[in-house]
Short mmCIF file of C-alpha atoms in Angstrom, two decimals:
data_model
loop_
_atom_site.label_atom_id
_atom_site.label_comp_id
_atom_site.label_asym_id
_atom_site.label_seq_id
_atom_site.Cartn_x
_atom_site.Cartn_y
_atom_site.Cartn_z
CA MET D 1 152.99 -18.63 61.05
CA SER D 2 153.80 -21.75 58.88
CA SER D 3 154.25 -25.30 60.14
CA ASP D 4 153.38 -28.36 58.76
CA TYR D 5 150.28 -28.60 60.76
CA VAL D 6 147.63 -27.10 61.60
CA VAL D 7 145.42 -28.72 64.91
CA VAL D 8 141.91 -26.32 65.71
CA GLY D 9 141.33 -26.66 69.14
CA ALA D 10 142.89 -27.96 71.99
CA GLY D 11 140.58 -30.06 73.67
CA SER D 12 140.53 -33.86 74.09
CA ALA D 13 140.88 -34.88 70.32
CA GLY D 14 143.57 -31.58 69.34
CA SER D 15 145.72 -32.42 72.23
CA VAL D 16 146.32 -36.11 71.04
CA VAL D 17 146.68 -35.41 67.58
CA ALA D 18 149.40 -32.70 68.43
CA ARG D 19 151.30 -34.40 70.18
CA ARG D 20 150.94 -37.59 67.82
CA LEU D 21 151.92 -35.78 65.19
CA LEU D 22 155.15 -33.74 67.41
CA ASP D 23 156.23 -37.61 68.18
CA ALA D 24 156.50 -37.96 64.43
CA GLY D 25 159.23 -35.35 63.95
CA ALA D 26 156.05 -32.91 62.59
CA THR D 27 156.08 -29.29 63.08
CA VAL D 28 152.93 -27.93 65.14
CA THR D 29 150.98 -25.24 65.36
CA LEU D 30 147.93 -25.76 68.09
CA LEU D 31 145.02 -22.96 67.89
CA GLU D 32 142.87 -22.18 71.26
CA ALA D 33 140.24 -20.23 71.39
CA GLY D 34 140.43 -19.54 75.28
CA GLY D 35 143.02 -18.83 77.38
CA ALA D 36 145.58 -21.17 79.25
CA ASP D 37 144.00 -23.50 81.84
CA VAL D 38 145.08 -21.59 85.16
CA LEU D 39 141.85 -21.06 86.84
CA PRO D 40 142.00 -24.02 90.64
CA ALA D 41 138.23 -24.98 89.26
CA ILE D 42 139.44 -26.49 86.71
CA HIS D 43 142.46 -28.80 88.73
CA GLU D 44 140.21 -29.31 92.07
CA PRO D 45 138.06 -32.30 91.42
CA GLY D 46 134.34 -31.93 92.32
CA ARG D 47 134.73 -27.62 90.93
CA ALA D 48 134.31 -27.94 87.49
CA HIS D 49 130.47 -26.42 87.87
CA GLU D 50 132.24 -23.31 89.21
CA LEU D 51 133.01 -22.90 85.17
CA TRP D 52 129.64 -22.80 83.99
CA PHE D 53 128.91 -19.70 82.24
CA SER D 54 132.72 -17.91 83.14
CA GLU D 55 135.30 -16.99 81.17
CA VAL D 56 136.36 -20.42 80.17
CA ASP D 57 133.21 -22.15 79.10
CA TRP D 58 131.32 -20.82 75.28
CA GLY D 59 128.01 -21.17 77.40
CA TYR D 60 126.25 -21.94 74.40
CA MET D 61 122.04 -21.93 74.90
CA THR D 62 120.03 -24.08 72.45
CA GLU D 63 117.02 -23.33 70.58
CA PRO D 64 113.33 -23.56 72.94
CA GLN D 65 112.86 -27.61 72.70
CA GLN D 66 109.09 -27.64 72.49
CA ALA D 67 109.28 -31.49 73.94
CA CYS D 68 110.83 -30.06 77.33
CA ALA D 69 108.51 -27.58 78.55
CA GLY D 70 109.62 -25.09 75.76
CA ARG D 71 113.01 -24.73 77.83
CA GLN D 72 116.50 -23.47 76.76
CA LEU D 73 119.47 -26.08 77.48
CA HIS D 74 122.49 -24.89 78.71
CA TRP D 75 125.22 -26.42 77.13
CA PRO D 76 128.40 -25.67 78.68
CA ARG D 77 131.78 -26.48 76.54
CA GLY D 78 135.23 -25.53 77.00
CA LYS D 79 136.99 -22.42 75.55
CA VAL D 80 140.51 -23.04 77.19
CA LEU D 81 143.28 -25.19 76.88
CA GLY D 82 142.09 -28.90 77.52
CA GLY D 83 138.68 -27.41 75.82
CA SER D 84 135.82 -29.56 77.52
CA GLY D 85 138.37 -31.70 78.61
CA ALA D 86 138.15 -29.10 81.45
CA LEU D 87 135.14 -28.54 82.88
CA ASN D 88 134.05 -32.50 82.25
CA GLY D 89 133.37 -34.49 84.99
CA MET D 90 137.03 -36.88 84.46
CA ILE D 91 134.44 -39.59 84.19
CA TYR D 92 136.39 -42.25 81.76
CA VAL D 93 134.05 -44.68 79.70
CA ARG D 94 135.32 -45.86 76.14
CA GLY D 95 131.10 -47.16 75.36
CA ASN D 96 130.20 -50.56 74.20
CA ARG D 97 131.71 -52.79 72.31
CA ALA D 98 128.31 -52.66 70.22
CA ASP D 99 128.83 -48.96 69.93
CA TYR D 100 131.78 -49.43 67.15
CA ASP D 101 131.06 -52.86 65.32
CA ALA D 102 128.54 -50.89 64.22
CA TRP D 103 129.89 -47.82 63.29
CA SER D 104 132.05 -50.52 60.91
CA MET D 105 128.83 -51.54 59.19
CA LEU D 106 127.60 -48.05 58.54
CA GLY D 107 130.25 -47.15 56.28
CA CYS D 108 133.45 -47.13 58.93
CA PRO D 109 135.63 -49.67 57.65
CA GLY D 110 138.73 -49.71 60.29
CA TRP D 111 136.59 -48.78 63.41
CA SER D 112 135.10 -51.96 64.60
CA TYR D 113 135.36 -52.30 68.24
CA GLU D 114 138.84 -54.87 67.67
CA ASP D 115 140.22 -51.61 65.44
CA VAL D 116 139.63 -49.35 67.79
CA LEU D 117 140.82 -50.79 71.17
CA PRO D 118 144.82 -50.87 70.35
CA TYR D 119 144.25 -46.37 70.30
CA PHE D 120 142.56 -46.43 73.80
CA LYS D 121 145.51 -48.56 75.14
CA ARG D 122 148.14 -46.69 73.42
CA SER D 123 146.90 -43.36 74.98
CA GLU D 124 145.98 -45.13 78.48
CA ASP D 125 148.49 -44.79 82.26
CA PHE D 126 145.79 -47.33 84.12
CA ASP D 127 146.78 -47.80 87.95
CA ALA D 128 145.42 -51.20 87.70
CA GLY D 129 148.27 -52.72 85.42
CA GLU D 130 147.92 -53.72 81.49
CA SER D 131 145.44 -56.49 81.09
CA GLU D 132 143.82 -57.62 77.42
CA TYR D 133 141.81 -54.41 77.70
CA HIS D 134 143.84 -51.77 79.58
CA GLY D 135 146.89 -49.68 78.40
CA THR D 136 149.95 -48.46 80.93
CA GLY D 137 152.95 -46.04 80.12
CA GLY D 138 150.41 -43.68 77.99
CA PRO D 139 150.03 -39.79 78.81
CA LEU D 140 146.68 -40.25 79.95
CA ARG D 141 146.23 -41.48 83.51
CA VAL D 142 143.71 -43.09 84.62
CA ILE D 143 142.64 -44.38 87.54
CA SER D 144 140.53 -46.97 89.14
CA GLN D 145 141.99 -47.77 92.90
CA TYR D 146 140.64 -45.64 94.97
CA ASP D 147 138.65 -45.39 98.79
CA PRO D 148 134.47 -44.38 97.25
CA HIS D 149 133.10 -42.21 99.65
CA PRO D 150 130.81 -43.78 101.85
CA LEU D 151 127.44 -42.65 100.24
CA THR D 152 129.05 -43.68 97.04
CA ARG D 153 129.39 -46.86 98.07
CA ALA D 154 125.75 -47.29 99.62
CA MET D 155 125.03 -46.19 96.34
CA VAL D 156 126.59 -49.49 94.25
CA ASP D 157 125.59 -51.64 97.08
CA ALA D 158 121.49 -50.36 96.85
CA SER D 159 121.79 -50.56 93.03
CA VAL D 160 123.04 -54.07 93.26
CA GLU D 161 119.76 -54.96 96.19
CA SER D 162 117.33 -53.57 93.20
CA GLY D 163 118.72 -56.10 90.68
CA LEU D 164 121.97 -55.36 89.14
CA ALA D 165 124.84 -56.93 88.36
CA PHE D 166 128.36 -55.09 90.09
CA ASN D 167 130.82 -54.85 87.58
CA ALA D 168 134.17 -53.62 88.32
CA ASP D 169 135.24 -52.82 85.01
CA CYS D 170 133.00 -51.48 82.41
CA ASN D 171 136.03 -50.48 80.32
CA ALA D 172 136.88 -54.34 80.44
CA ALA D 173 134.98 -57.44 78.49
CA GLU D 174 131.11 -56.70 80.00
CA GLN D 175 129.62 -52.73 80.40
CA ASP D 176 126.18 -54.13 82.29
CA GLY D 177 125.92 -52.90 85.85
CA VAL D 178 127.03 -50.44 88.02
CA GLY D 179 130.47 -50.65 89.71
CA PHE D 180 132.87 -47.32 90.22
CA CYS D 181 134.04 -44.47 88.05
CA HIS D 182 137.25 -44.97 86.30
CA LEU D 183 138.55 -41.26 86.15
CA THR D 184 141.37 -39.28 84.38
CA ILE D 185 142.79 -37.68 87.21
CA ARG D 186 146.85 -37.64 88.48
CA ASP D 187 148.03 -37.01 91.77
CA GLY D 188 144.73 -35.78 93.14
CA ARG D 189 144.65 -33.38 90.03
CA ARG D 190 142.67 -32.97 86.79
CA GLU D 191 143.87 -35.11 84.07
CA SER D 192 142.40 -33.04 80.41
CA GLY D 193 144.12 -33.49 77.33
CA ALA D 194 145.54 -30.70 76.99
CA SER D 195 147.74 -31.68 80.62
CA ALA D 196 148.59 -35.07 79.31
CA PHE D 197 149.49 -34.73 76.21
CA VAL D 198 150.68 -31.22 75.33
CA THR D 199 151.79 -29.54 78.67
CA PRO D 200 154.54 -32.12 79.09
CA ALA D 201 155.82 -31.20 75.04
CA SER D 202 155.48 -27.86 75.56
CA GLY D 203 159.19 -27.07 75.44
CA ASP D 204 159.62 -28.93 72.11
CA PRO D 205 160.23 -25.98 69.48
CA ARG D 206 158.25 -27.34 66.77
CA LEU D 207 155.00 -27.03 68.55
CA THR D 208 153.68 -23.62 68.86
CA VAL D 209 150.85 -23.29 71.22
CA VAL D 210 148.44 -20.31 69.89
CA LEU D 211 146.11 -19.17 72.74
CA ASN D 212 143.38 -16.87 72.63
CA ALA D 213 143.67 -17.51 69.32
CA ALA D 214 139.79 -17.80 67.41
CA ALA D 215 139.33 -19.33 64.21
CA ARG D 216 137.60 -17.43 62.32
CA ARG D 217 137.82 -19.29 58.47
CA LEU D 218 139.92 -22.11 56.26
CA CYS D 219 141.48 -20.75 54.15
CA PHE D 220 142.08 -22.57 50.60
CA ASP D 221 143.84 -22.85 47.15
CA GLY D 222 141.16 -23.86 45.24
CA THR D 223 139.49 -26.89 46.83
CA ARG D 224 142.83 -27.72 48.76
CA CYS D 225 142.86 -25.90 52.97
CA THR D 226 146.01 -24.43 52.48
CA GLY D 227 145.39 -22.51 56.77
CA VAL D 228 142.95 -20.84 58.94
CA GLU D 229 142.36 -17.37 59.02
CA VAL D 230 141.90 -16.84 63.46
CA GLU D 231 141.21 -13.28 65.25
CA ARG D 232 143.81 -12.35 68.29
CA ASP D 233 144.16 -9.31 69.74
CA GLY D 234 142.10 -7.93 68.05
CA ARG D 235 143.43 -8.35 64.76
CA SER D 236 143.29 -11.12 62.14
CA GLU D 237 146.05 -12.80 60.83
CA THR D 238 146.64 -16.78 58.59
CA ILE D 239 148.16 -19.90 59.86
CA GLU D 240 149.53 -21.89 56.61
CA ALA D 241 149.83 -25.46 56.86
CA GLY D 242 152.67 -27.13 54.59
CA VAL D 243 150.69 -30.53 54.38
CA GLU D 244 147.42 -30.95 56.24
CA VAL D 245 145.23 -28.60 58.60
CA VAL D 246 142.74 -30.64 61.38
CA VAL D 247 139.82 -29.58 62.96
CA CYS D 248 139.15 -30.32 66.51
CA GLY D 249 136.34 -27.72 67.81
CA GLY D 250 133.95 -30.39 68.86
CA ALA D 251 130.37 -30.68 68.26
CA ILE D 252 129.72 -27.45 67.14
CA GLY D 253 132.68 -25.70 67.02
CA SER D 254 133.81 -27.77 64.09
CA PRO D 255 130.91 -27.79 61.82
CA GLU D 256 130.61 -23.74 62.47
CA LEU D 257 133.95 -23.78 61.04
CA LEU D 258 133.45 -25.97 58.07
CA LEU D 259 129.79 -23.54 57.73
CA ARG D 260 131.47 -20.65 58.34
CA SER D 261 134.42 -21.49 55.29
CA GLY D 262 131.85 -22.12 52.63
CA VAL D 263 132.07 -26.16 53.28
CA GLY D 264 128.14 -27.35 54.00
CA PRO D 265 125.23 -26.72 52.65
CA ALA D 266 124.35 -24.74 49.70
CA ASP D 267 121.18 -22.92 50.56
CA ALA D 268 122.34 -22.34 53.78
CA LEU D 269 125.62 -21.01 53.32
CA LEU D 270 123.75 -18.31 50.24
CA ASP D 271 120.89 -17.71 52.81
CA VAL D 272 123.81 -16.15 55.11
CA GLY D 273 125.91 -14.74 52.31
CA ILE D 274 128.44 -17.07 52.61
CA GLY D 275 129.90 -18.54 48.98
CA VAL D 276 130.52 -22.24 48.68
CA ARG D 277 133.73 -23.64 48.15
CA CYS D 278 131.98 -27.38 48.91
CA ASP D 279 128.35 -28.50 48.35
CA LEU D 280 128.22 -30.52 52.25
CA PRO D 281 124.92 -31.17 52.87
CA GLY D 282 125.51 -33.11 56.47
CA VAL D 283 127.53 -30.46 57.75
CA GLY D 284 125.64 -29.50 60.80
CA GLU D 285 123.30 -32.29 60.90
CA ASN D 286 122.93 -35.39 62.89
CA LEU D 287 122.88 -33.13 66.46
CA HIS D 288 122.68 -36.00 69.40
CA ASP D 289 123.33 -35.80 72.85
CA HIS D 290 123.21 -38.14 75.93
CA LEU D 291 121.00 -36.59 78.55
CA LEU D 292 119.83 -36.62 82.43
CA SER D 293 117.09 -36.02 84.83
CA PRO D 294 116.82 -36.17 88.44
CA VAL D 295 115.89 -37.73 91.68
CA ILE D 296 117.23 -35.49 94.69
CA ALA D 297 116.87 -37.32 98.23
CA ALA D 298 116.90 -35.27 101.37
CA ALA D 299 119.38 -36.71 103.77
CA ALA D 300 118.31 -37.90 106.92
CA ARG D 301 122.24 -37.49 108.03
CA PRO D 302 124.70 -35.25 107.30
CA VAL D 303 127.28 -36.21 104.22
CA PRO D 304 130.65 -36.07 104.34
CA GLU D 305 132.88 -33.37 102.48
CA CYS D 306 134.12 -35.84 99.96
CA LEU D 307 137.49 -38.10 99.76
CA PRO D 308 140.27 -34.88 98.96
CA GLY D 309 141.54 -35.32 95.20
CA LEU D 310 138.31 -37.58 94.30
CA GLN D 311 135.46 -35.61 92.86
CA GLN D 312 132.01 -35.49 93.52
CA LEU D 313 130.16 -38.41 91.18
CA HIS D 314 132.21 -41.82 91.31
CA MET D 315 129.34 -43.82 90.64
CA GLN D 316 127.78 -45.10 87.35
CA LEU D 317 125.24 -47.82 86.45
CA PHE D 318 124.21 -49.26 82.97
CA TRP D 319 120.82 -50.58 82.36
CA ARG D 320 118.77 -52.23 79.27
CA SER D 321 115.70 -50.49 79.31
CA ARG D 322 114.23 -53.40 77.98
CA GLY D 323 114.96 -56.65 76.18
CA GLY D 324 116.69 -56.72 72.26
CA LEU D 325 118.67 -54.04 72.84
CA ALA D 326 122.50 -54.53 71.94
CA ALA D 327 123.74 -52.49 74.41
CA PRO D 328 122.78 -50.34 77.79
CA ASP D 329 120.73 -47.56 77.14
CA THR D 330 120.38 -45.98 80.26
CA GLN D 331 123.36 -44.54 82.18
CA PRO D 332 122.42 -43.40 85.65
CA ILE D 333 124.99 -41.54 87.96
CA GLY D 334 124.87 -40.33 91.07
CA PHE D 335 126.13 -37.60 92.81
CA HIS D 336 126.65 -36.84 96.93
CA VAL D 337 124.98 -33.20 96.64
CA PRO D 338 121.53 -32.11 95.97
CA MET D 339 121.38 -30.99 92.12
CA TYR D 340 118.27 -28.45 92.26
CA ASP D 341 116.84 -26.50 89.44
CA PRO D 342 117.14 -22.46 90.73
CA ALA D 343 114.51 -21.90 88.65
CA TRP D 344 111.75 -23.42 90.51
CA MET D 345 113.41 -26.30 93.01
CA ASP D 346 114.86 -26.01 96.53
CA GLY D 347 115.63 -28.39 99.52
CA PRO D 348 117.87 -28.69 102.54
CA ALA D 349 121.06 -28.44 101.76
CA ASP D 350 122.23 -32.52 103.24
CA GLY D 351 120.89 -34.51 100.48
CA PHE D 352 122.13 -36.55 97.48
CA THR D 353 121.24 -36.87 94.03
CA LEU D 354 120.98 -39.93 91.37
CA MET D 355 120.24 -38.59 88.05
CA GLY D 356 118.29 -41.01 85.45
CA GLY D 357 120.44 -41.27 82.26
CA LEU D 358 119.29 -41.75 78.60
CA ILE D 359 122.76 -42.43 76.81
CA ARG D 360 121.24 -44.12 73.00
CA PRO D 361 118.89 -41.01 71.79
CA ALA D 362 116.55 -41.63 68.68
CA SER D 363 116.01 -37.54 68.97
CA ARG D 364 118.03 -36.08 66.05
CA GLY D 365 117.93 -31.69 65.29
CA ARG D 366 120.75 -29.98 64.02
CA LEU D 367 123.35 -26.51 63.65
CA TRP D 368 122.81 -23.44 61.38
CA LEU D 369 124.07 -20.20 60.87
CA ARG D 370 122.35 -17.32 62.12
CA SER D 371 124.40 -15.18 59.89
CA ASP D 372 127.71 -14.86 58.36
CA ASP D 373 128.97 -12.69 61.84
CA PRO D 374 131.95 -14.94 63.18
CA ALA D 375 131.10 -13.32 66.34
CA GLU D 376 127.82 -14.77 66.74
CA PRO D 377 127.24 -18.26 68.13
CA PRO D 378 125.12 -20.91 65.89
CA ALA D 379 121.83 -21.66 66.89
CA MET D 380 121.81 -25.63 67.88
CA ASP D 381 118.34 -27.12 68.02
CA PRO D 382 119.02 -30.67 69.06
CA ARG D 383 114.81 -31.37 68.84
CA THR D 384 115.51 -33.43 72.54
CA LEU D 385 112.91 -35.71 73.12
CA SER D 386 110.88 -35.16 69.74
CA ARG D 387 111.27 -39.13 69.71
CA ALA D 388 108.75 -40.86 71.98
CA VAL D 389 110.89 -43.73 73.11
CA ASP D 390 113.64 -40.69 74.68
CA LEU D 391 110.77 -39.76 76.95
CA GLU D 392 110.17 -43.43 77.49
CA THR D 393 113.65 -44.69 78.31
CA LEU D 394 114.56 -41.48 80.37
CA THR D 395 111.48 -42.05 82.36
CA ASP D 396 111.99 -46.08 82.56
CA SER D 397 115.51 -44.12 84.23
CA VAL D 398 114.12 -42.24 86.37
CA GLU D 399 111.98 -45.08 87.89
CA MET D 400 114.73 -47.17 87.80
CA CYS D 401 117.03 -44.35 90.63
CA ARG D 402 113.80 -44.00 92.58
CA GLU D 403 113.95 -48.10 92.87
CA ILE D 404 117.05 -47.62 94.01
CA LEU D 405 116.33 -44.96 96.06
CA ARG D 406 114.18 -46.76 98.55
CA GLN D 407 116.26 -49.97 98.95
CA PRO D 408 117.42 -51.08 101.78
CA ALA D 409 120.96 -50.03 101.69
CA LEU D 410 120.39 -46.29 101.35
CA ALA D 411 118.06 -46.19 104.14
CA GLU D 412 120.42 -44.93 106.71
CA TRP D 413 121.30 -42.02 104.34
CA THR D 414 118.05 -41.11 103.43
CA ASP D 415 115.56 -39.16 104.80
CA ARG D 416 112.55 -38.57 101.72
CA GLU D 417 112.56 -38.38 98.00
CA LEU D 418 112.33 -34.66 97.54
CA TYR D 419 112.09 -35.00 93.60
CA PRO D 420 110.07 -35.59 91.71
CA GLY D 421 108.89 -36.18 95.19
CA PRO D 422 105.50 -37.79 96.67
CA ARG D 423 103.21 -35.98 94.26
CA VAL D 424 104.04 -37.21 91.49
CA ARG D 425 102.97 -41.08 90.63
CA THR D 426 101.46 -42.31 87.62
CA ARG D 427 103.34 -42.40 84.59
CA ASP D 428 101.91 -39.70 83.01
CA GLU D 429 103.39 -37.09 85.65
CA LEU D 430 106.78 -38.89 85.44
CA ARG D 431 107.20 -38.07 81.66
CA ASP D 432 105.63 -34.37 82.62
CA TYR D 433 108.54 -34.73 85.02
CA VAL D 434 111.01 -35.76 82.90
CA ARG D 435 110.05 -32.58 80.09
CA ARG D 436 110.12 -29.98 82.72
CA THR D 437 113.65 -31.36 84.41
CA ALA D 438 116.20 -32.90 81.16
CA ILE D 439 118.71 -31.44 80.42
CA THR D 440 122.17 -32.44 78.92
CA TYR D 441 124.34 -34.79 79.14
CA HIS D 442 127.54 -32.92 77.85
CA HIS D 443 127.80 -34.92 75.26
CA GLN D 444 126.71 -33.79 72.28
CA VAL D 445 128.19 -35.39 69.13
CA GLY D 446 127.15 -36.17 65.77
CA THR D 447 127.26 -32.55 63.10
CA CYS D 448 130.68 -33.75 61.08
CA ARG D 449 129.54 -37.45 60.66
CA MET D 450 131.98 -40.58 59.00
CA GLY D 451 130.70 -42.20 56.53
CA ALA D 452 129.82 -42.83 52.62
CA GLY D 453 126.85 -41.33 52.13
CA ASP D 454 125.32 -38.28 51.13
CA ASP D 455 124.87 -36.92 54.58
CA ALA D 456 128.84 -38.20 55.20
CA VAL D 457 131.24 -35.38 56.41
CA VAL D 458 134.23 -36.62 56.56
CA ASP D 459 135.59 -40.25 55.36
CA ALA D 460 136.98 -43.47 57.65
CA ASP D 461 140.34 -41.86 57.84
CA LEU D 462 138.71 -38.62 58.96
CA ARG D 463 139.31 -36.55 55.35
CA VAL D 464 136.63 -34.04 54.40
CA HIS D 465 134.54 -34.59 52.02
CA GLY D 466 135.47 -32.75 48.44
CA VAL D 467 138.54 -30.65 49.58
CA GLU D 468 141.83 -32.09 50.00
CA GLY D 469 144.20 -31.33 53.01
CA LEU D 470 141.45 -30.98 55.34
CA ARG D 471 140.57 -33.24 58.11
CA VAL D 472 137.98 -33.18 61.14
CA ALA D 473 139.00 -35.23 64.37
CA ASP D 474 136.68 -34.71 67.16
CA ALA D 475 133.07 -36.54 68.55
CA SER D 476 131.82 -34.64 66.22
CA VAL D 477 132.42 -37.96 63.52
CA MET D 478 130.58 -39.98 65.39
CA PRO D 479 128.31 -41.35 63.37
CA PHE D 480 125.66 -41.65 66.53
CA VAL D 481 127.18 -41.30 70.43
CA THR D 482 128.76 -44.20 72.08
CA SER D 483 127.04 -45.79 74.76
CA GLY D 484 128.40 -44.07 78.04
CA ASN D 485 130.78 -40.31 78.15
CA THR D 486 132.50 -39.07 75.19
CA ASN D 487 136.19 -37.87 76.39
CA ALA D 488 137.42 -41.47 76.10
CA PRO D 489 136.08 -41.65 72.52
CA SER D 490 137.38 -37.99 71.90
CA LEU D 491 140.57 -39.03 72.56
CA MET D 492 140.80 -42.57 70.66
CA ILE D 493 139.23 -40.58 67.89
CA GLY D 494 142.48 -38.42 68.12
CA GLU D 495 145.23 -40.99 68.45
CA LYS D 496 143.09 -43.11 65.06
CA ALA D 497 143.17 -39.58 63.33
CA ALA D 498 147.04 -38.84 64.03
CA ALA D 499 147.86 -42.49 62.78
CA ALA D 500 145.74 -41.92 59.12
CA ILE D 501 147.56 -38.25 58.87
CA LEU D 502 151.05 -40.21 59.01
CA ALA D 503 150.59 -42.86 57.18
CA ALA D 504 149.64 -40.79 54.25
CA ALA D 505 152.21 -38.37 55.56
CA GLY D 506 154.41 -41.88 54.80
CA THR D 507 155.73 -41.89 59.02
CA GLU D 508 153.61 -45.15 60.29
CA ILE D 509 152.83 -45.18 64.20
CA SER D 510 151.76 -48.28 65.88
CA ALA D 511 148.45 -48.01 67.97
CA SER D 512 150.11 -50.31 70.31
CA ALA D 513 153.52 -48.65 70.58
#
């Protein structure tokens, strides 16, 4: 099997890349390790948690995290058409202007906020109409106009009472403040990258979508990538690329595939018996993630079911824990259910949760191969909360959530705070609680970092350093994580990648088309 381009991974970025190359007239093979997105819980908002540890979740577990009471953290990642965009919270947050301007200054020309804004708008079909900050007519439906759940409205009102400004659009001029989430939902159903970009083109004969195809290694002729070896139905086959291979496996899958193909730190490759194709020390490094820690309340009255077609979570706020920051460093979110840790928490079914959120982490870890067996998951050590500033900031965010819980707007909903609870009073006690409860925000990034330094893996056009015919396009290329959920930035990265690929091939596409 061969085509002009082979795209590895049908997640958010991969779906965009495949569709844009297809629209430009190329033949495209899109490879996905998982199967079709047929489970009802994928499409019905509010049920994504049912998919964790299922056949559509890679079910990754980190190494024990010393600064998190020695716990292993579960990292749900999508193994299905749509990738992690089929399991996520459907929240559409682009990040902060300062994120992208910093990327540009750190050796990534063409990635400033003004550079990337047109690519965000290109994907978007925004329900409130076109503006300086939003696009219409793109494949991806983004909604902002819906009737909020009454508890959601109370959470927002309580946040304002605590001193935060109301912000109707965190994806516009200013990010700071509290408001209702923008969501990727169309007609009451999840809108993933695959459902928006790939499914509508499924009848095009120039697009071949290969499901249940696990990419085992990249194929090379010298230093040029020529295709991908996949395992499907217990058999190995090679998918050839006439022009380029684009790896879109995410912050875990992309570095893993490079490493298994001999592209990565030479010493680490030789340690597991893999020959070195290209010595790239940065592959698998710079691993980091956003974090959450819960404040859980028992409800003073039954919490109504959520509105049909909307999920449980659609309130968020962006807050700076201290002065002098270029962007908010915390992003608490609200849930209409008590998010108990089943290992040690219990309480009434009627309750709700405010999650403290850390979104500008300083801690960095790495990913590496345990062996040359492609069936063995890589080892992941993000070194969560290893930097003191991260623990302090997440603790500040939890304190902010406790303060919001005490406001008059939530009085009619709140019976009592269950967790951290009245026994947690001092700052040290709250730090200890955060260490015991911190979990992923589902936003791992950075393991194929974009830039020009010795630790960079791809250049500003997302071409892998030291080889030809190979790019990486997904959240792994972020030099540092954006200030907010990472699905929207991943879609934008897919748009930017496709534009760079087609420009190199002499087929320009307009970011405003």
